[in-house]
Coordinates of C-alpha atoms in Angstrom, one line a residue:
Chain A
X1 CA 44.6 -19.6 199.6
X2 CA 45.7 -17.6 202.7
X3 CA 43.4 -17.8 205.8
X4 CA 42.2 -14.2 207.6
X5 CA 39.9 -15.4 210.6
X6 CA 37.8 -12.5 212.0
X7 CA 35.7 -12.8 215.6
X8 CA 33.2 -12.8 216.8
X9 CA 31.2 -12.8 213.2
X10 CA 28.2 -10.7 214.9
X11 CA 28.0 -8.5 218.0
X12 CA 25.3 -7.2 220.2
X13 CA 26.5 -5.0 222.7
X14 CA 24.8 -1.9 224.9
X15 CA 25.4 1.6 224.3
X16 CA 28.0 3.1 226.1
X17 CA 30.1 -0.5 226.2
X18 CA 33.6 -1.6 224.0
X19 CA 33.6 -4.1 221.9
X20 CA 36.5 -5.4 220.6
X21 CA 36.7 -7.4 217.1
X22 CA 39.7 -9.6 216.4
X23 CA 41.7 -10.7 212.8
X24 CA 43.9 -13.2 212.8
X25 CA 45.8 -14.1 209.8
X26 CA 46.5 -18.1 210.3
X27 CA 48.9 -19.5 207.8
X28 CA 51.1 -15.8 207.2
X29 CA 52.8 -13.2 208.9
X30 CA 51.1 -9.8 208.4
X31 CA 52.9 -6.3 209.0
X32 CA 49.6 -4.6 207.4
X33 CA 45.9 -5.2 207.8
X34 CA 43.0 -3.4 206.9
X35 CA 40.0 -2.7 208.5
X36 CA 36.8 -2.0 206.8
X37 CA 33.2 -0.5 207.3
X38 CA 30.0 -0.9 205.5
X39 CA 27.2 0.9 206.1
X40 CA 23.9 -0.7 204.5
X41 CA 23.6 -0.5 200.6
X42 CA 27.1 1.1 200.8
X43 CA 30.6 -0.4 199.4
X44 CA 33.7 -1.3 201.9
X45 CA 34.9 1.8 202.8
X46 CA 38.8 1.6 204.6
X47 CA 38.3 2.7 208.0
X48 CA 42.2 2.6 208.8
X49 CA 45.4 0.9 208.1
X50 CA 46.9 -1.2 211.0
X51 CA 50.8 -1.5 211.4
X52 CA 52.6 -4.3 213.6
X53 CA 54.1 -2.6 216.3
X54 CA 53.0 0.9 215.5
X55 CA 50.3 3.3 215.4
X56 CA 47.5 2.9 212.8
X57 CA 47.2 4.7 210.2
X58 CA 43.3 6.2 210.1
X59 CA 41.6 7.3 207.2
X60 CA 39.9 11.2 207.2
X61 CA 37.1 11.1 209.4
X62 CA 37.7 7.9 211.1
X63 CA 37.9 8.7 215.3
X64 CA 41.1 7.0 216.5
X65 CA 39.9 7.4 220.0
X66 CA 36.2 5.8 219.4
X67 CA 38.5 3.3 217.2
X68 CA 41.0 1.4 218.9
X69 CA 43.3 -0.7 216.5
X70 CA 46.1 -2.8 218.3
X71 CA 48.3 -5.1 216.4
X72 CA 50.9 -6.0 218.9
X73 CA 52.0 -9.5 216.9
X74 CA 52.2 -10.1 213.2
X75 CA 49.3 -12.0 213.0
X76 CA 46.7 -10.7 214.8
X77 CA 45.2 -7.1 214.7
X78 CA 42.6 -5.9 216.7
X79 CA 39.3 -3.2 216.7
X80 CA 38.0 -2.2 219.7
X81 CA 35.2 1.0 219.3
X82 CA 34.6 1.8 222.6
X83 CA 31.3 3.6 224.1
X84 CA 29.5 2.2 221.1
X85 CA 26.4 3.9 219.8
X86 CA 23.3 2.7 217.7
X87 CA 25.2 4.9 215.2
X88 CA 28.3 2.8 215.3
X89 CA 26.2 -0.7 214.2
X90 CA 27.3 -2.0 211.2
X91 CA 29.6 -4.4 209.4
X92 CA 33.5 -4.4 210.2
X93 CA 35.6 -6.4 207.9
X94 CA 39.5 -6.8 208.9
X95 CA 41.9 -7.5 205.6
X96 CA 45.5 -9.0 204.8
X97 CA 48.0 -9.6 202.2
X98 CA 50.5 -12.2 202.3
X99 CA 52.9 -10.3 200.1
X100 CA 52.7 -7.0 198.5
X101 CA 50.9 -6.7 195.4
X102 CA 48.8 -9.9 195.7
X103 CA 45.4 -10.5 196.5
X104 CA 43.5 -9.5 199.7
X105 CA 42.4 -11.5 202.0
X106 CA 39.3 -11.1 204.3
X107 CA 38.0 -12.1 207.3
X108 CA 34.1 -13.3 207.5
X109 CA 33.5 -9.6 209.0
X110 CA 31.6 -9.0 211.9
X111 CA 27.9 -7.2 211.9
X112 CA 28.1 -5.1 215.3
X113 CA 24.5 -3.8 217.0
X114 CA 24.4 -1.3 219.1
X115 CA 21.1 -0.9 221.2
Chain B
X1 CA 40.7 9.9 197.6
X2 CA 40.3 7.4 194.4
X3 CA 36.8 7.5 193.0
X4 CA 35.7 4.5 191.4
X5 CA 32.8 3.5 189.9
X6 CA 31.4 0.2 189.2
X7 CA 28.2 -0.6 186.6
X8 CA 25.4 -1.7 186.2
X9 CA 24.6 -1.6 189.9
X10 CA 22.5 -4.5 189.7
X11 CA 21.7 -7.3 186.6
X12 CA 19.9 -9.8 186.2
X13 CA 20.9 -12.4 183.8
X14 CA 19.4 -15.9 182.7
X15 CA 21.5 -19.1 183.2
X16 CA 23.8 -19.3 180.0
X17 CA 23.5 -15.8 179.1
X18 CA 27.3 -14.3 179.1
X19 CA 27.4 -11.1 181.0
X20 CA 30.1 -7.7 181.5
X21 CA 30.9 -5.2 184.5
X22 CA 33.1 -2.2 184.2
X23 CA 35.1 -0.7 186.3
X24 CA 36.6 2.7 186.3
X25 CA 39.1 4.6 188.5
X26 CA 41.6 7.5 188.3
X27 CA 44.7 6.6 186.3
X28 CA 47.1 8.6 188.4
X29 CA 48.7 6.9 191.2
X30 CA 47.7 3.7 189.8
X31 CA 49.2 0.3 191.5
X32 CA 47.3 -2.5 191.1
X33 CA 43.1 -3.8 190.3
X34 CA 41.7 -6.2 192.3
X35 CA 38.4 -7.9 191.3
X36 CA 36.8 -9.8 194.2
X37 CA 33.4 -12.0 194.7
X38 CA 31.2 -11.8 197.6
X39 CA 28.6 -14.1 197.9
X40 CA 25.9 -12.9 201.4
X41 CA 27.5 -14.2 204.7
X42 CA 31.4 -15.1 203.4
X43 CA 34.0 -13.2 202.6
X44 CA 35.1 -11.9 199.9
X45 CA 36.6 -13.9 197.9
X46 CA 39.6 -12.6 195.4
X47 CA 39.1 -12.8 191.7
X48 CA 42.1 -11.7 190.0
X49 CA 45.3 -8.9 190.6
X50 CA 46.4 -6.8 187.8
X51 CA 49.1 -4.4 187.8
X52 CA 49.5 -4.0 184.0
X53 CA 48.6 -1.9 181.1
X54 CA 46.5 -4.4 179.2
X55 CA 46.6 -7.6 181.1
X56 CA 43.8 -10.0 180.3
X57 CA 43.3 -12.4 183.2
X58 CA 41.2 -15.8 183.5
X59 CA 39.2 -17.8 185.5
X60 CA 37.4 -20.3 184.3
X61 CA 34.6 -18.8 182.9
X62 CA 35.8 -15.6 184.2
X63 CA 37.8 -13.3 183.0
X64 CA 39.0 -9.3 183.1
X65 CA 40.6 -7.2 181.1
X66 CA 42.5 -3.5 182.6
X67 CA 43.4 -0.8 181.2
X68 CA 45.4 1.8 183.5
X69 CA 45.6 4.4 181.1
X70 CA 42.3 5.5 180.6
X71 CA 41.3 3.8 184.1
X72 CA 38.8 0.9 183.2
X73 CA 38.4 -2.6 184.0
X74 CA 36.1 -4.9 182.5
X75 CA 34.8 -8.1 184.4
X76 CA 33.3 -10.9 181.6
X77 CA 31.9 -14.1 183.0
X78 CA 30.8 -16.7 180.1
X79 CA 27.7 -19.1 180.3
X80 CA 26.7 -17.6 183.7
X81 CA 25.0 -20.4 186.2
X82 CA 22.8 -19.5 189.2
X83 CA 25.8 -20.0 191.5
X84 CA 27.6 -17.1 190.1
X85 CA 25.0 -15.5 191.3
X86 CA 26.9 -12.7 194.0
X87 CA 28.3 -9.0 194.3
X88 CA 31.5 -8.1 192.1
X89 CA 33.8 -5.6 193.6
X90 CA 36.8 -3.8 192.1
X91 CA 39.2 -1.9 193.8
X92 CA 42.7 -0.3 192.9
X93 CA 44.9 -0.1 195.2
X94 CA 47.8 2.3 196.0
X95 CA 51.2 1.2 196.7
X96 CA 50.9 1.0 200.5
X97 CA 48.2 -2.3 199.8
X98 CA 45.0 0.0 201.0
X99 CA 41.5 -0.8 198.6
X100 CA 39.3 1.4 197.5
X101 CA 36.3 -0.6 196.6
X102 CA 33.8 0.6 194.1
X103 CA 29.4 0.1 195.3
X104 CA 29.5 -2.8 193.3
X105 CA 27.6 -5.0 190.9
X106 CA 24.9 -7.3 192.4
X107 CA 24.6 -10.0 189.8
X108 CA 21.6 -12.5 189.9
X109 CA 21.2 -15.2 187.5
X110 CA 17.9 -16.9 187.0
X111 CA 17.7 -20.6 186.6

């Protein structure tokens, strides 16, 4: 199957730094990604929807400014949350699909800390 | 927002027992069902994509069944083995390719 390769697959970073999470798609071109949070004993919950060469798309109550998402080529796509907070720790999971209606593919995710 | 719901939340099973999940989500708006796998510390992995009324897919000793009228999925898994052992999420997705996964079922079978 298709590749999606997310980095770095965990994160500990200071409050008040950026971090910035990359997803790659290796073996296909990918207009759309997906990026996902889950917070603990929760389900994947779409944070926003990342467009090659233009703005994301961010789902209702997602900060676009405390959640950076560039994808400048059409394979890579990147998070960056910047001045990160012990509140902002959790798991971050980037997504793609080769071709419309097929399956999605996922990156390992990335657990981010925040002390 | 789509509001799906996945049961049981949890099972355990013993090895060879044969085991169901449902899934059930809004029929409006309806594009596609993804089923996916995630075993701790990999991604998930994809399971199966259905789009119509009535499709039966299979796996192996996995297999689904959808039905996008009254909004329900069922996941079946035959003879389950300890290695099945893992979280099943569904999701429907709308015609832009965005999920919305369901909490999930955490399956465990015993050896």
């Amino acid at each position: 199957g298709a590749v999606v390769s997310q980095h770095p697959s965990w994160v500990i970073c200071k409050s008040g730094t950026s971090v910035k999470i990359e997803c790659r798609s290796l073996d296909f071109q990918a207009t759309t990604m997906f990026w996902y949070r889950q917070f603990p004993k929760q389900s994947l919950m779409l944070m926003a929807t990342s467009n090659e060469g233009s703005k994301a798309t961010y789902e209702q109550g997602v900060e676009k400014d405390k959640f950076l998402i560039n994808h400048a080529s059409l394979t890579l796509s990147t998070l960056t949350v910047t001045s990160a907070h012990p509140e902002d720790s959790s798991f971050y999971i980037c997504s793609a699909s080769p071709r419309k209606n097929t399956e999605a593919f996922f990156g390992q995710g990335t657990r981010l800390t925040v002390v | 927002i789509l509001n799906v719901e996945q049961s049981p939340q949890s099972l355990h099973v013993q090895e060879g027992d044969s085991t169901n999940f449902t899934c059930s989500f809004p029929s409006s708006n309806f594009y596609a069902l993804h089923w996916y796998r995630w075993e701790t510390a990999k991604s998930p992995e994809a399971l199966f994509v259905m789009t119509l009324n009535g499709d039966e897919k299979k796996k192996g000793r996995i297999s689904a069944t959808l039905n996008t009228k009254e909004g329900y999925s069922y996941l079946y898994i035959k003879g389950s083995q300890p290695e099945d052992s893992a979280t099943y999420l569904c999701a429907p997705s709308g015609s832009a390719r965005q999920l919305t996964f369901g909490s999930g079922t955490q399956l465990t079978v015993l050896p």
